[in-house]
């Protein structure tokens, strides 16, 4: 599994109802997309949840890398880049992905990107991150919890979907979930 996210920082005076409408209209098009674990259509408004920018920042969990490749090479992504420009697509190898049966109730998301120190004990970090991801969903707090790492720049990601927004720290980016694309039953 891999996870990916791209983000568009929009001008401070950008009419975010354009993003809301785009999510409403385009979101269902990825419902049931092959190899997609989920796509969370995310946005944040400047000043909301401590966000410094207006953001449109979808987050994906891909069950197989072919799903990400098919999406990025497809007409939906081509239309997106035509409207907003060519984004940097960040990817992480998934260490742990826990998904509640109640995931469709997600209304908020949080994402942390953490550095990994050189020569850090990756197996130990993976164990801790995986246990935390499991615990986040098992305790009923998070509806989905994904942890992963990226070995080019040595970053880790912690992504969570929530029904209610928890308290967040300064380094955590919070978002509203406008739509959630899931596999078809």
PDB file of C-alpha atoms in Angstrom:
ATOM      1  CA  UNK A   1       0.000   0.000   0.000  1.00  0.00           C
ATOM      2  CA  UNK A   2       1.017   3.567  -0.565  1.00  0.00           C
ATOM      3  CA  UNK A   3      -0.520   6.845   0.441  1.00  0.00           C
ATOM      4  CA  UNK A   4      -0.267  10.152  -1.350  1.00  0.00           C
ATOM      5  CA  UNK A   5      -1.267  13.765  -1.002  1.00  0.00           C
ATOM      6  CA  UNK A   6      -0.972  16.903  -3.066  1.00  0.00           C
ATOM      7  CA  UNK A   7      -1.972  20.313  -1.872  1.00  0.00           C
ATOM      8  CA  UNK A   8      -2.921  23.565  -3.518  1.00  0.00           C
ATOM      9  CA  UNK A   9      -2.395  26.704  -1.423  1.00  0.00           C
ATOM     10  CA  UNK A  10      -4.940  29.192  -2.713  1.00  0.00           C
ATOM     11  CA  UNK A  11      -4.927  32.996  -2.359  1.00  0.00           C
ATOM     12  CA  UNK A  12      -6.236  34.456   0.900  1.00  0.00           C
ATOM     13  CA  UNK A  13      -9.201  36.015  -0.910  1.00  0.00           C
ATOM     14  CA  UNK A  14     -10.001  32.862  -2.919  1.00  0.00           C
ATOM     15  CA  UNK A  15     -13.708  31.977  -2.968  1.00  0.00           C
ATOM     16  CA  UNK A  16     -13.578  28.592  -1.223  1.00  0.00           C
ATOM     17  CA  UNK A  17     -17.139  27.861  -2.311  1.00  0.00           C
ATOM     18  CA  UNK A  18     -15.493  27.003  -5.666  1.00  0.00           C
ATOM     19  CA  UNK A  19     -13.611  24.180  -3.906  1.00  0.00           C
ATOM     20  CA  UNK A  20     -16.744  23.078  -2.027  1.00  0.00           C
ATOM     21  CA  UNK A  21     -18.629  22.884  -5.341  1.00  0.00           C
ATOM     22  CA  UNK A  22     -15.758  21.042  -7.045  1.00  0.00           C
ATOM     23  CA  UNK A  23     -15.673  18.463  -4.247  1.00  0.00           C
ATOM     24  CA  UNK A  24     -19.455  18.037  -4.371  1.00  0.00           C
ATOM     25  CA  UNK A  25     -19.477  17.627  -8.159  1.00  0.00           C
ATOM     26  CA  UNK A  26     -16.264  15.672  -8.739  1.00  0.00           C
ATOM     27  CA  UNK A  27     -15.991  13.663  -5.503  1.00  0.00           C
ATOM     28  CA  UNK A  28     -18.348  10.830  -6.425  1.00  0.00           C
ATOM     29  CA  UNK A  29     -16.415  10.210  -9.664  1.00  0.00           C
ATOM     30  CA  UNK A  30     -13.751   8.295  -7.722  1.00  0.00           C
ATOM     31  CA  UNK A  31     -16.162   6.173  -5.681  1.00  0.00           C
ATOM     32  CA  UNK A  32     -15.159   2.584  -6.428  1.00  0.00           C
ATOM     33  CA  UNK A  33     -11.956   3.546  -8.323  1.00  0.00           C
ATOM     34  CA  UNK A  34      -9.788   0.409  -8.775  1.00  0.00           C
ATOM     35  CA  UNK A  35      -7.205  -0.179  -6.019  1.00  0.00           C
ATOM     36  CA  UNK A  36      -8.399   2.811  -3.967  1.00  0.00           C
ATOM     37  CA  UNK A  37      -8.654   2.254  -0.223  1.00  0.00           C
ATOM     38  CA  UNK A  38     -10.062   5.756   0.182  1.00  0.00           C
ATOM     39  CA  UNK A  39      -9.739   9.301  -1.081  1.00  0.00           C
ATOM     40  CA  UNK A  40     -10.491  12.069   1.383  1.00  0.00           C
ATOM     41  CA  UNK A  41     -11.368  15.319  -0.392  1.00  0.00           C
ATOM     42  CA  UNK A  42      -9.902  17.815   2.060  1.00  0.00           C
ATOM     43  CA  UNK A  43      -9.997  21.563   2.418  1.00  0.00           C
ATOM     44  CA  UNK A  44      -9.118  24.167   5.014  1.00  0.00           C
ATOM     45  CA  UNK A  45      -9.825  27.846   5.121  1.00  0.00           C
ATOM     46  CA  UNK A  46      -7.199  30.354   6.157  1.00  0.00           C
ATOM     47  CA  UNK A  47      -7.428  30.862   9.923  1.00  0.00           C
ATOM     48  CA  UNK A  48      -9.596  27.778  10.441  1.00  0.00           C
ATOM     49  CA  UNK A  49      -7.928  25.148  12.639  1.00  0.00           C
ATOM     50  CA  UNK A  50      -4.826  27.361  12.643  1.00  0.00           C
ATOM     51  CA  UNK A  51      -4.381  26.963   8.874  1.00  0.00           C
ATOM     52  CA  UNK A  52      -2.106  29.593   7.367  1.00  0.00           C
ATOM     53  CA  UNK A  53      -3.608  29.182   3.899  1.00  0.00           C
ATOM     54  CA  UNK A  54      -6.750  28.314   2.021  1.00  0.00           C
ATOM     55  CA  UNK A  55      -6.061  24.725   1.008  1.00  0.00           C
ATOM     56  CA  UNK A  56      -7.401  22.048  -1.280  1.00  0.00           C
ATOM     57  CA  UNK A  57      -5.440  18.928  -0.331  1.00  0.00           C
ATOM     58  CA  UNK A  58      -6.851  15.473  -1.189  1.00  0.00           C
ATOM     59  CA  UNK A  59      -5.342  12.478   0.611  1.00  0.00           C
ATOM     60  CA  UNK A  60      -5.354   8.952  -0.840  1.00  0.00           C
ATOM     61  CA  UNK A  61      -4.777   5.443   0.463  1.00  0.00           C
ATOM     62  CA  UNK A  62      -3.948   3.143  -2.456  1.00  0.00           C
ATOM     63  CA  UNK A  63      -4.191  -0.627  -1.961  1.00  0.00           C
ATOM     64  CA  UNK A  64      -1.815  -1.150  -4.898  1.00  0.00           C
ATOM     65  CA  UNK A  65       0.594   1.318  -6.549  1.00  0.00           C
ATOM     66  CA  UNK A  66      -1.120   0.669  -9.897  1.00  0.00           C
ATOM     67  CA  UNK A  67      -4.145   2.567  -8.594  1.00  0.00           C
ATOM     68  CA  UNK A  68      -2.076   5.693  -7.989  1.00  0.00           C
ATOM     69  CA  UNK A  69      -0.443   5.372 -11.392  1.00  0.00           C
ATOM     70  CA  UNK A  70      -3.783   4.875 -13.142  1.00  0.00           C
ATOM     71  CA  UNK A  71      -5.226   7.929 -11.396  1.00  0.00           C
ATOM     72  CA  UNK A  72      -2.230  10.203 -12.050  1.00  0.00           C
ATOM     73  CA  UNK A  73      -2.174   9.178 -15.735  1.00  0.00           C
ATOM     74  CA  UNK A  74      -5.923   9.559 -16.126  1.00  0.00           C
ATOM     75  CA  UNK A  75      -8.302  12.269 -17.281  1.00  0.00           C
ATOM     76  CA  UNK A  76      -9.381  13.327 -13.765  1.00  0.00           C
ATOM     77  CA  UNK A  77      -5.875  14.313 -12.733  1.00  0.00           C
ATOM     78  CA  UNK A  78      -5.293  15.950 -16.112  1.00  0.00           C
ATOM     79  CA  UNK A  79      -8.394  18.106 -15.565  1.00  0.00           C
ATOM     80  CA  UNK A  80      -7.257  18.959 -12.040  1.00  0.00           C
ATOM     81  CA  UNK A  81      -3.836  20.120 -13.205  1.00  0.00           C
ATOM     82  CA  UNK A  82      -5.486  22.131 -15.970  1.00  0.00           C
ATOM     83  CA  UNK A  83      -7.512  23.987 -13.340  1.00  0.00           C
ATOM     84  CA  UNK A  84      -4.952  24.371 -10.531  1.00  0.00           C
ATOM     85  CA  UNK A  85      -1.472  23.675 -11.914  1.00  0.00           C
ATOM     86  CA  UNK A  86       1.039  20.874 -11.604  1.00  0.00           C
ATOM     87  CA  UNK A  87       1.361  19.883  -7.930  1.00  0.00           C
ATOM     88  CA  UNK A  88       4.084  18.103  -6.050  1.00  0.00           C
ATOM     89  CA  UNK A  89       2.572  14.719  -5.207  1.00  0.00           C
ATOM     90  CA  UNK A  90       3.955  13.433  -1.926  1.00  0.00           C
ATOM     91  CA  UNK A  91       3.935   9.667  -1.412  1.00  0.00           C
ATOM     92  CA  UNK A  92       4.665   7.447   1.553  1.00  0.00           C
ATOM     93  CA  UNK A  93       4.989   3.682   1.895  1.00  0.00           C
ATOM     94  CA  UNK A  94       2.279   2.560   4.318  1.00  0.00           C
ATOM     95  CA  UNK A  95       3.408   1.014   7.583  1.00  0.00           C
ATOM     96  CA  UNK A  96      -0.068   0.608   9.022  1.00  0.00           C
ATOM     97  CA  UNK A  97      -3.588   1.425   7.823  1.00  0.00           C
ATOM     98  CA  UNK A  98      -6.513   0.896  10.165  1.00  0.00           C
ATOM     99  CA  UNK A  99      -9.992   1.631   8.881  1.00  0.00           C
ATOM    100  CA  UNK A 100     -13.178   1.531  10.935  1.00  0.00           C
ATOM    101  CA  UNK A 101     -16.401   0.210   9.454  1.00  0.00           C
ATOM    102  CA  UNK A 102     -17.771   3.684  10.315  1.00  0.00           C
ATOM    103  CA  UNK A 103     -15.276   5.550   8.093  1.00  0.00           C
ATOM    104  CA  UNK A 104     -18.073   7.123   6.031  1.00  0.00           C
ATOM    105  CA  UNK A 105     -18.959   9.291   9.071  1.00  0.00           C
ATOM    106  CA  UNK A 106     -15.622  11.163   8.826  1.00  0.00           C
ATOM    107  CA  UNK A 107     -16.013  14.948   8.800  1.00  0.00           C
ATOM    108  CA  UNK A 108     -12.485  16.045   9.755  1.00  0.00           C
ATOM    109  CA  UNK A 109      -8.924  14.936   9.066  1.00  0.00           C
ATOM    110  CA  UNK A 110      -5.530  15.602  10.613  1.00  0.00           C
ATOM    111  CA  UNK A 111      -2.113  15.154   9.054  1.00  0.00           C
ATOM    112  CA  UNK A 112       1.327  15.353  10.587  1.00  0.00           C
ATOM    113  CA  UNK A 113       4.558  15.111   8.627  1.00  0.00           C
ATOM    114  CA  UNK A 114       7.506  14.246  10.831  1.00  0.00           C
ATOM    115  CA  UNK A 115      11.223  14.038  10.084  1.00  0.00           C
ATOM    116  CA  UNK A 116      13.082  10.799  10.679  1.00  0.00           C
ATOM    117  CA  UNK A 117      16.549  11.260  12.094  1.00  0.00           C
ATOM    118  CA  UNK A 118      19.483   9.651  10.231  1.00  0.00           C
ATOM    119  CA  UNK A 119      20.248   6.113  11.399  1.00  0.00           C
ATOM    120  CA  UNK A 120      17.096   5.997  13.505  1.00  0.00           C
ATOM    121  CA  UNK A 121      15.919   2.448  14.341  1.00  0.00           C
ATOM    122  CA  UNK A 122      13.281   2.182  11.604  1.00  0.00           C
ATOM    123  CA  UNK A 123      11.892  -1.175  12.763  1.00  0.00           C
ATOM    124  CA  UNK A 124      11.281   0.277  16.229  1.00  0.00           C
ATOM    125  CA  UNK A 125       9.695   3.433  14.823  1.00  0.00           C
ATOM    126  CA  UNK A 126       7.522   1.329  12.525  1.00  0.00           C
ATOM    127  CA  UNK A 127       6.357  -0.737  15.492  1.00  0.00           C
ATOM    128  CA  UNK A 128       5.441   2.337  17.531  1.00  0.00           C
ATOM    129  CA  UNK A 129       3.689   4.048  14.601  1.00  0.00           C
ATOM    130  CA  UNK A 130       1.759   0.881  13.763  1.00  0.00           C
ATOM    131  CA  UNK A 131       0.641   0.368  17.356  1.00  0.00           C
ATOM    132  CA  UNK A 132      -0.474   3.993  17.563  1.00  0.00           C
ATOM    133  CA  UNK A 133      -2.448   3.706  14.313  1.00  0.00           C
ATOM    134  CA  UNK A 134      -4.226   0.593  15.610  1.00  0.00           C
ATOM    135  CA  UNK A 135      -4.946   2.198  18.974  1.00  0.00           C
ATOM    136  CA  UNK A 136      -6.369   5.350  17.364  1.00  0.00           C
ATOM    137  CA  UNK A 137      -9.098   3.310  15.667  1.00  0.00           C
ATOM    138  CA  UNK A 138      -9.555   0.628  18.353  1.00  0.00           C
ATOM    139  CA  UNK A 139     -10.379   3.185  21.034  1.00  0.00           C
ATOM    140  CA  UNK A 140     -13.098   4.649  18.823  1.00  0.00           C
ATOM    141  CA  UNK A 141     -11.458   8.056  18.416  1.00  0.00           C
ATOM    142  CA  UNK A 142     -10.307   7.882  14.809  1.00  0.00           C
ATOM    143  CA  UNK A 143     -12.342   6.409  11.982  1.00  0.00           C
ATOM    144  CA  UNK A 144      -9.182   5.726   9.975  1.00  0.00           C
ATOM    145  CA  UNK A 145      -5.515   5.939  10.885  1.00  0.00           C
ATOM    146  CA  UNK A 146      -2.633   5.643   8.442  1.00  0.00           C
ATOM    147  CA  UNK A 147       1.078   5.798   9.167  1.00  0.00           C
ATOM    148  CA  UNK A 148       3.840   5.595   6.626  1.00  0.00           C
ATOM    149  CA  UNK A 149       7.336   6.687   5.648  1.00  0.00           C
ATOM    150  CA  UNK A 150       9.119   8.161   2.679  1.00  0.00           C
ATOM    151  CA  UNK A 151      12.789   7.135   2.335  1.00  0.00           C
ATOM    152  CA  UNK A 152      13.932   9.839  -0.105  1.00  0.00           C
ATOM    153  CA  UNK A 153      13.594  12.749   2.315  1.00  0.00           C
ATOM    154  CA  UNK A 154      13.044  10.513   5.372  1.00  0.00           C
ATOM    155  CA  UNK A 155       9.696  11.810   6.436  1.00  0.00           C
ATOM    156  CA  UNK A 156       6.861  10.010   8.194  1.00  0.00           C
ATOM    157  CA  UNK A 157       3.176  10.744   7.853  1.00  0.00           C
ATOM    158  CA  UNK A 158       0.381  10.298  10.381  1.00  0.00           C
ATOM    159  CA  UNK A 159      -3.046  10.734   8.858  1.00  0.00           C
ATOM    160  CA  UNK A 160      -6.328  10.377  10.734  1.00  0.00           C
ATOM    161  CA  UNK A 161      -9.998  10.719   9.851  1.00  0.00           C
ATOM    162  CA  UNK A 162     -12.376  11.847  12.610  1.00  0.00           C
ATOM    163  CA  UNK A 163     -16.066  12.352  13.238  1.00  0.00           C
ATOM    164  CA  UNK A 164     -15.227  15.245  15.607  1.00  0.00           C
ATOM    165  CA  UNK A 165     -12.023  17.255  15.420  1.00  0.00           C
ATOM    166  CA  UNK A 166      -9.703  16.454  18.349  1.00  0.00           C
ATOM    167  CA  UNK A 167      -7.344  18.950  19.944  1.00  0.00           C
ATOM    168  CA  UNK A 168      -4.449  19.546  17.591  1.00  0.00           C
ATOM    169  CA  UNK A 169      -0.898  20.787  17.999  1.00  0.00           C
ATOM    170  CA  UNK A 170       0.902  23.505  16.085  1.00  0.00           C
ATOM    171  CA  UNK A 171       2.538  21.036  13.688  1.00  0.00           C
ATOM    172  CA  UNK A 172      -0.737  19.326  12.791  1.00  0.00           C
ATOM    173  CA  UNK A 173      -2.683  20.385   9.722  1.00  0.00           C
ATOM    174  CA  UNK A 174      -6.426  19.901  10.153  1.00  0.00           C
ATOM    175  CA  UNK A 175      -8.972  19.789   7.353  1.00  0.00           C
ATOM    176  CA  UNK A 176     -12.663  19.428   6.666  1.00  0.00           C
ATOM    177  CA  UNK A 177     -13.657  16.308   4.731  1.00  0.00           C
ATOM    178  CA  UNK A 178     -15.897  17.363   1.854  1.00  0.00           C
ATOM    179  CA  UNK A 179     -16.339  13.879   0.400  1.00  0.00           C
ATOM    180  CA  UNK A 180     -14.896  10.429   0.988  1.00  0.00           C
ATOM    181  CA  UNK A 181     -14.503   8.078  -1.976  1.00  0.00           C
ATOM    182  CA  UNK A 182     -14.508   4.445  -0.898  1.00  0.00           C
ATOM    183  CA  UNK A 183     -14.424   1.040  -2.614  1.00  0.00           C
ATOM    184  CA  UNK A 184     -17.781  -0.242  -3.795  1.00  0.00           C
ATOM    185  CA  UNK A 185     -19.194  -3.002  -1.564  1.00  0.00           C
TER     186      UNK A 185
END
